[in-house]
Amino acid sequence: MTELDKDAHYLRRTLTLAACGAAAVAPNPVVGCVIVGAAGNILAEGYHRRYGGPHAEVEAVQTLAPGQSLAGATVYVSLEPCAHQGKTPPCADLLARLQPARVVAAVQDPNPLVAGQGFARLRQAGLAVQVGPLSAQALVQNRRFIGRFWQGRPFVTLKWAQTADGYLARADYTSQWITGPQARMQAHRLRARHQAIAVGYRTALHDDPRLDTRLWPGPSPVRIVVDPHRALPGHLQLFTDDGPTLHLYTGAEDALPFSTPCQGYQAISVNPGGPGGWPGAVLRTMHRANLHSLLVEGGAGLLNAFQQANLWDEAAVFTGPCLFGPDGVAAPKVALGAPLTTLPLGPDTLSVFGNPTLGFWPSLTANQGPAALGAVEHLLD
Ligand code: AOF
Ligand code: ZN
């Protein structure tokens, strides 16, 4: 194996380890770490297991044999070691004390508390520092964490299920499943990967959704419901099942609309007349609530609003075999281009698209060259 092959091999392993934390670390990034000895043997491994817990480097160092020297060793990590005193002391200082020969990180941490300072500390301590290979893969894996720093707003995924002829629902909104159980599990995986989930008035009323993750491991997202006139009835599961619900409306902030809302319920008056219309109002509310990623589940009105405001980064489109035309509710008319990846799911498919005009995907491809477009293996982590 050449040195480059070896670095790619172990960095790939850091990404595999990082993915093990996917269900529990948000809003932190997923991070994996592998320590390889001078003889090429793995000495320790670890990953960031849960938000607030030890970082990947600490997890790995804790599994080193007592007294193990790191002379000549390489520490591989999927993200730049941190330089700040957060919930744990800086990982860069920990590695500097252990004095391996090299630290190889897949990407720089965009968090302004780190942003190159971790690398600087390691170099000051005399360690060789290398960034990449596999930068594009690592960026894709942490795109929700990284994208929000690049854009200064939450990472937004649009999600919908459409019929083979391009409709979201029948014209009269009578409820009918478009996709099968495999696709629904994937939809719950997507929910578990986002900190918040938004639906509009009509979807809340007609579908009475729970918006939880009962079909996939991971936390249920904070529910955001856009109800311009505060007209939704209090018996909806969004308002009765416990779990945070942010109920967004316009107008005066007076008494709560329901006498017994669920635990974590908040009625929030917003101004959709500001920049970005309703999508802008949703994202500003999320910023105040410290929520960094959003799955927009529908319906057509809310999806179209995010698309028209160009406030989206990714689209996850499920397509089932049935036909609702010609009078159904049309799927959003988004210029999607070619999918980044397509997953066959029983009779259905899931296609993932990146916004071709702004934000994460064009920045990634501009920074990395078109080869980055092949870096899609972590899209479905
Ligand atoms: C690392 N290794 O495994 C992770 C890092 O709130 P804290 O103290 O856990 O810090 C979170 C920040 O630390 C997060 O925003 C990101 O910049 C970095 N995450 N860094 O060296 C890790 N998870
Ligand atoms: Zn750290």
Coordinates of C-alpha atoms and ligand atoms in Angstrom, one line a residue:
M1 CA 0.0 0.0 0.0
T2 CA 1.3 3.5 -0.8
E3 CA 1.2 6.1 1.9
L4 CA -1.8 7.8 0.1
D5 CA -3.6 4.4 0.0
K6 CA -2.9 3.9 3.6
D7 CA -4.2 7.3 4.6
A8 CA -7.3 6.8 2.5
H9 CA -7.9 3.4 4.0
Y10 CA -7.7 4.6 7.7
L11 CA -9.6 7.8 7.0
R12 CA -12.4 5.6 5.4
R13 CA -12.4 3.7 8.7
T14 CA -12.8 7.0 10.7
L15 CA -15.9 7.8 8.5
T16 CA -17.3 4.3 9.2
L17 CA -16.8 4.8 12.9
A18 CA -18.2 8.3 12.8
A19 CA -21.4 7.0 11.2
C20 CA -22.0 4.9 14.4
G21 CA -22.8 8.2 16.2
A22 CA -25.3 9.4 13.6
A23 CA -28.4 8.9 15.8
A24 CA -27.1 10.6 18.9
V25 CA -24.7 13.5 18.3
A26 CA -26.7 16.3 16.7
P27 CA -26.2 19.3 16.6
N28 CA -22.5 18.1 16.9
P29 CA -20.8 16.5 13.9
V30 CA -20.2 12.8 13.6
V31 CA -16.5 12.1 14.2
G32 CA -14.4 8.9 14.1
C33 CA -10.8 8.4 15.1
V34 CA -8.2 5.6 14.4
I35 CA -4.7 5.5 15.9
V36 CA -2.2 3.5 13.9
G37 CA 1.2 2.5 15.3
A38 CA 4.5 2.8 13.6
A39 CA 4.3 -0.8 12.5
G40 CA 1.0 -0.2 10.8
N41 CA -1.2 -1.9 13.4
I42 CA -4.3 -0.3 14.8
L43 CA -3.7 0.8 18.4
A44 CA -7.0 2.4 19.3
E45 CA -10.3 3.5 17.8
G46 CA -13.2 5.6 18.9
Y47 CA -16.1 7.8 17.8
H48 CA -18.2 10.6 19.2
R49 CA -21.1 8.6 20.7
R50 CA -23.5 11.2 21.9
Y51 CA -24.0 15.0 22.2
G52 CA -22.2 16.3 25.3
G53 CA -20.1 13.1 25.5
P54 CA -16.3 12.7 24.9
H55 CA -15.0 13.6 21.5
A56 CA -13.8 10.8 19.1
E57 CA -10.1 11.5 20.0
V58 CA -10.8 11.1 23.7
E59 CA -12.8 7.9 23.1
A60 CA -9.9 6.4 21.1
V61 CA -7.1 7.5 23.5
Q62 CA -9.1 5.9 26.4
T63 CA -8.8 2.5 24.7
L64 CA -5.0 2.7 24.3
A65 CA -3.1 0.1 26.3
P66 CA -1.7 1.6 29.5
G67 CA 1.7 3.2 28.8
Q68 CA 1.4 2.8 25.0
S69 CA 3.8 5.1 23.3
L70 CA 2.6 6.9 20.2
A71 CA 6.2 7.4 18.9
G72 CA 6.0 7.1 15.1
A73 CA 2.2 6.7 15.2
T74 CA -0.5 8.4 13.1
V75 CA -3.8 9.7 14.4
Y76 CA -6.5 9.6 11.8
V77 CA -9.6 11.7 12.5
S78 CA -12.5 12.5 10.3
L79 CA -12.6 16.2 11.4
E80 CA -10.0 18.6 12.6
P81 CA -9.3 18.1 16.4
C82 CA -10.9 20.9 18.4
A83 CA -9.0 23.8 19.9
H84 CA -11.6 25.0 22.3
Q85 CA -12.5 24.2 25.9
G86 CA -16.1 22.9 25.3
K87 CA -17.8 20.2 27.3
T88 CA -14.3 18.5 27.3
P89 CA -10.8 20.0 27.0
P90 CA -9.3 20.6 23.6
C91 CA -8.5 17.4 21.6
A92 CA -5.6 19.2 19.9
D93 CA -3.9 19.6 23.3
L94 CA -4.5 16.0 24.2
L95 CA -2.9 14.8 20.9
A96 CA -0.1 17.3 21.3
R97 CA 0.8 15.8 24.7
L98 CA 0.8 12.2 23.3
Q99 CA 3.2 13.3 20.5
P100 CA 2.3 11.0 17.6
A101 CA 4.4 11.6 14.5
R102 CA 1.4 12.7 12.4
V103 CA -2.3 13.8 12.5
V104 CA -4.3 13.2 9.4
A105 CA -7.7 14.8 9.3
A106 CA -10.2 14.5 6.5
V107 CA -11.5 18.1 6.8
Q108 CA -11.1 21.3 8.7
D109 CA -13.8 22.0 11.3
P110 CA -15.8 25.1 10.1
N111 CA -16.9 25.9 13.7
P112 CA -15.3 29.4 14.3
L113 CA -14.1 28.1 17.7
V114 CA -11.9 25.7 15.8
A115 CA -11.5 26.6 12.1
G116 CA -7.8 25.8 11.6
Q117 CA -6.8 26.6 15.2
G118 CA -6.7 22.9 16.1
F119 CA -4.2 22.3 13.2
A120 CA -2.2 25.3 14.3
R121 CA -1.8 23.9 17.8
L122 CA -0.7 20.5 16.6
R123 CA 1.9 22.1 14.3
Q124 CA 3.2 24.3 17.1
A125 CA 3.6 21.1 19.1
G126 CA 5.9 19.7 16.4
L127 CA 3.4 17.2 14.8
A128 CA 3.1 16.8 11.1
V129 CA -0.5 17.7 10.0
Q130 CA -2.2 16.6 6.8
V131 CA -5.7 17.4 5.6
G132 CA -7.3 14.8 3.3
P133 CA -7.6 12.6 1.3
L134 CA -11.3 11.8 1.5
S135 CA -12.2 15.5 2.2
A136 CA -15.3 15.4 0.0
Q137 CA -16.6 12.2 1.6
A138 CA -16.1 13.7 5.1
L139 CA -17.9 16.9 4.0
V140 CA -20.8 14.9 2.7
Q141 CA -21.1 12.9 5.8
N142 CA -21.2 16.0 8.0
R143 CA -23.0 18.2 5.5
R144 CA -25.7 19.3 7.9
F145 CA -23.2 20.4 10.5
I146 CA -20.8 22.0 8.0
G147 CA -23.5 23.5 5.7
R148 CA -25.0 25.6 8.4
F149 CA -21.6 27.3 9.1
W150 CA -21.0 27.8 5.4
Q151 CA -24.4 29.5 5.0
G152 CA -25.2 30.9 8.4
R153 CA -28.6 29.2 8.5
P154 CA -29.9 25.7 9.2
F155 CA -29.3 23.0 6.6
V156 CA -32.7 22.4 4.9
T157 CA -33.8 19.2 3.3
L158 CA -37.1 19.1 1.3
K159 CA -38.8 15.7 1.4
W160 CA -41.8 14.5 -0.4
A161 CA -43.4 11.3 -1.8
Q162 CA -44.8 11.6 -5.3
T163 CA -46.7 9.3 -7.7
A164 CA -45.1 8.0 -10.9
D165 CA -47.0 10.8 -12.7
G166 CA -45.7 13.5 -10.4
Y167 CA -48.5 14.1 -7.8
L168 CA -48.4 14.5 -4.0
A169 CA -52.1 13.8 -3.4
R170 CA -55.4 13.4 -5.0
A171 CA -57.2 16.6 -5.9
D172 CA -59.6 16.2 -3.0
Y173 CA -56.7 15.5 -0.6
T174 CA -58.3 12.1 0.3
S175 CA -55.5 10.3 2.1
Q176 CA -53.7 7.5 0.3
W177 CA -50.3 6.1 0.8
I178 CA -48.0 6.6 -2.2
T179 CA -45.0 4.6 -1.0
G180 CA -44.5 1.2 0.8
P181 CA -43.0 0.2 4.2
Q182 CA -39.4 0.3 3.1
A183 CA -39.7 3.9 1.9
R184 CA -41.5 4.8 5.1
M185 CA -38.6 3.5 7.2
Q186 CA -36.2 5.6 5.1
A187 CA -38.4 8.6 5.7
H188 CA -38.1 8.0 9.5
R189 CA -34.4 7.7 9.1
L190 CA -34.4 11.2 7.5
R191 CA -36.5 12.5 10.5
A192 CA -33.9 11.0 12.9
R193 CA -31.1 12.9 11.1
H194 CA -32.7 16.3 11.4
Q195 CA -33.2 18.4 14.5
A196 CA -36.5 19.9 13.4
I197 CA -39.3 18.9 11.0
A198 CA -41.8 21.3 9.5
V199 CA -45.3 20.9 8.0
G200 CA -47.8 23.4 6.8
Y201 CA -51.4 24.0 7.8
R202 CA -53.1 21.7 5.3
T203 CA -50.8 18.7 6.0
A204 CA -51.3 19.1 9.7
L205 CA -55.1 19.2 9.3
H206 CA -55.5 16.5 6.7
D207 CA -52.8 13.9 7.7
D208 CA -52.8 14.6 11.5
P209 CA -49.1 13.4 11.4
R210 CA -47.1 12.4 14.5
L211 CA -43.8 13.3 12.9
D212 CA -41.8 11.0 15.1
T213 CA -39.2 8.3 14.4
R214 CA -41.0 5.2 15.5
L215 CA -39.7 3.2 12.4
W216 CA -36.0 4.1 12.9
P217 CA -33.6 4.5 15.9
G218 CA -32.8 8.1 16.8
P219 CA -34.4 11.1 18.4
S220 CA -37.6 12.5 17.1
P221 CA -37.2 16.0 15.7
V222 CA -38.7 19.1 17.2
R223 CA -42.1 19.6 15.3
I224 CA -42.7 23.0 13.7
V225 CA -46.1 23.7 12.3
V226 CA -46.9 26.7 10.2
D227 CA -50.5 27.8 10.9
P228 CA -50.8 31.4 9.6
H229 CA -54.2 32.1 11.2
R230 CA -53.7 29.9 14.2
A231 CA -56.8 27.9 13.1
L232 CA -55.7 24.3 13.6
P233 CA -57.7 22.3 16.1
G234 CA -56.1 21.3 19.4
H235 CA -56.9 17.6 19.1
L236 CA -54.2 17.0 16.4
Q237 CA -51.5 14.6 17.5
L238 CA -48.9 17.4 17.0
F239 CA -50.5 19.2 19.9
T240 CA -51.5 16.3 22.1
D241 CA -48.5 13.9 21.8
D242 CA -45.7 15.0 24.1
G243 CA -42.5 16.2 22.4
P244 CA -41.6 19.8 21.6
T245 CA -44.0 21.5 19.1
L246 CA -43.3 25.0 17.9
H247 CA -46.6 26.4 16.6
L248 CA -45.9 29.3 14.3
Y249 CA -48.6 31.9 13.4
T250 CA -49.0 35.6 12.7
G251 CA -50.7 38.2 14.9
A252 CA -50.9 39.0 18.5
E253 CA -49.2 36.9 21.1
D254 CA -52.2 36.4 23.5
A255 CA -53.5 33.4 25.3
L256 CA -52.5 29.9 24.3
P257 CA -54.9 28.5 21.6
F258 CA -55.5 25.3 23.5
S259 CA -56.3 24.7 27.1
T260 CA -54.1 21.5 27.5
P261 CA -51.3 21.5 25.0
C262 CA -48.7 18.8 25.0
Q263 CA -45.5 19.1 27.0
G264 CA -43.0 21.2 25.1
Y265 CA -45.6 23.1 23.2
Q266 CA -44.9 26.7 22.3
A267 CA -47.1 29.2 20.4
I268 CA -44.8 31.6 18.6
S269 CA -45.9 34.7 16.7
V270 CA -43.6 35.3 13.7
N271 CA -43.3 37.9 10.9
P272 CA -43.5 36.2 7.5
G273 CA -43.3 39.6 5.9
G274 CA -39.5 39.6 6.7
P275 CA -36.8 38.2 4.4
G276 CA -37.6 34.8 2.9
G277 CA -41.3 34.9 3.8
W278 CA -42.6 31.9 5.8
P279 CA -39.4 29.9 5.2
G280 CA -37.3 32.8 6.5
A281 CA -39.6 33.0 9.6
V282 CA -39.2 29.2 10.2
L283 CA -35.4 29.4 9.9
R284 CA -35.2 32.5 12.2
T285 CA -37.3 30.7 14.8
M286 CA -35.0 27.7 14.6
H287 CA -31.9 29.9 15.0
R288 CA -33.4 31.2 18.3
A289 CA -34.2 27.7 19.4
N290 CA -30.6 26.5 18.6
L291 CA -31.9 24.0 16.0
H292 CA -29.5 23.4 13.1
S293 CA -31.2 21.2 10.5
L294 CA -34.7 21.1 9.1
L295 CA -36.7 18.5 7.2
V296 CA -39.6 20.1 5.4
E297 CA -42.2 17.3 5.0
G298 CA -44.9 19.2 3.2
G299 CA -47.4 19.9 2.0
A300 CA -47.1 21.3 -1.4
G301 CA -47.5 24.9 -0.2
L302 CA -44.7 24.9 2.3
L303 CA -42.4 22.9 0.0
N304 CA -43.0 25.4 -2.8
A305 CA -42.4 28.3 -0.5
F306 CA -38.9 26.9 0.5
Q307 CA -38.2 26.2 -3.1
Q308 CA -39.3 29.7 -4.3
A309 CA -37.2 31.4 -1.5
N310 CA -34.3 29.1 -2.6
L311 CA -33.9 28.2 1.0
W312 CA -33.0 24.6 0.6
D313 CA -29.9 22.4 0.3
E314 CA -31.1 18.9 -0.4
A315 CA -34.3 17.2 -1.7
A316 CA -35.2 13.6 -0.8
V317 CA -37.9 12.5 -3.3
F318 CA -39.7 9.2 -2.9
T319 CA -41.5 8.0 -6.0
G320 CA -44.1 5.2 -5.9
P321 CA -45.7 3.3 -8.8
C322 CA -49.3 4.6 -8.5
L323 CA -50.9 7.3 -10.7
F324 CA -53.1 10.2 -9.4
G325 CA -53.3 12.3 -12.6
P326 CA -54.5 14.4 -14.2
D327 CA -56.2 16.4 -11.4
G328 CA -54.0 15.7 -8.4
V329 CA -51.9 18.1 -6.3
A330 CA -48.7 18.5 -8.2
A331 CA -45.3 17.8 -6.7
P332 CA -43.0 20.9 -6.2
K333 CA -41.6 22.2 -9.5
V334 CA -38.0 22.3 -8.4
A335 CA -35.2 22.4 -10.9
L336 CA -33.5 19.4 -9.4
G337 CA -31.0 18.3 -12.1
A338 CA -29.6 14.8 -11.9
P339 CA -29.9 12.9 -8.6
L340 CA -26.8 12.5 -6.4
T341 CA -27.9 9.0 -5.7
T342 CA -31.0 6.8 -6.1
L343 CA -32.0 3.9 -3.7
P344 CA -34.5 1.3 -4.9
L345 CA -36.9 0.6 -2.0
G346 CA -39.3 -2.3 -2.7
P347 CA -41.7 -0.9 -5.4
D348 CA -40.5 2.7 -4.8
T349 CA -37.3 4.7 -5.2
L350 CA -35.6 7.4 -3.1
S351 CA -33.6 10.0 -5.1
V352 CA -31.5 12.5 -3.3
F353 CA -30.7 15.8 -5.1
G354 CA -28.5 18.7 -4.1
N355 CA -29.5 22.3 -4.7
P356 CA -27.5 23.1 -7.8
T357 CA -27.6 26.9 -7.4
L358 CA -26.4 27.7 -3.9
G359 CA -25.1 26.5 -0.6
F360 CA -23.5 23.3 0.2
W361 CA -23.3 21.3 -3.0
P362 CA -22.0 24.0 -5.4
S363 CA -19.5 25.1 -2.7
L364 CA -18.4 21.5 -2.3
T365 CA -17.9 21.0 -6.0
A366 CA -16.2 24.4 -6.5
N367 CA -13.8 23.6 -3.7
Q368 CA -13.1 20.0 -4.6
G369 CA -13.6 19.7 -8.3
P370 CA -16.2 17.7 -10.0
A371 CA -14.9 14.4 -8.6
A372 CA -16.6 15.4 -5.4
L373 CA -19.9 14.7 -7.1
G374 CA -18.9 11.0 -6.8
A375 CA -18.6 11.4 -3.0
V376 CA -22.1 10.3 -2.2
E377 CA -21.5 7.1 -0.2
H378 CA -22.4 8.9 3.1
L379 CA -25.6 10.5 1.8
L380 CA -27.7 7.7 3.3
D381 CA -25.8 7.2 6.6
Ligands
AOF1 C1 -13.5 17.0 17.9 N1 -13.8 15.7 18.0 O1 -15.4 14.1 18.2 C2 -16.1 16.3 17.9 C3 -15.7 17.7 17.7 O2 -20.0 20.9 22.8 P1 -18.7 20.2 22.6 O3 -17.7 20.6 23.7 O4 -18.8 18.7 22.5 O5 -18.0 20.8 21.3 C4 -18.7 20.6 20.1 C5 -17.8 21.2 19.0 O6 -16.6 20.5 18.9 C6 -18.5 21.0 17.6 O7 -19.3 22.1 17.3 C7 -17.3 20.8 16.7 O8 -16.7 22.0 16.3 C8 -16.3 20.0 17.6 N2 -16.6 18.6 17.5 N3 -14.4 17.9 17.7 O9 -12.3 17.3 18.0 C9 -15.1 15.3 18.0 N4 -17.4 16.0 17.9
ZN2 ZN -12.5 17.7 20.5

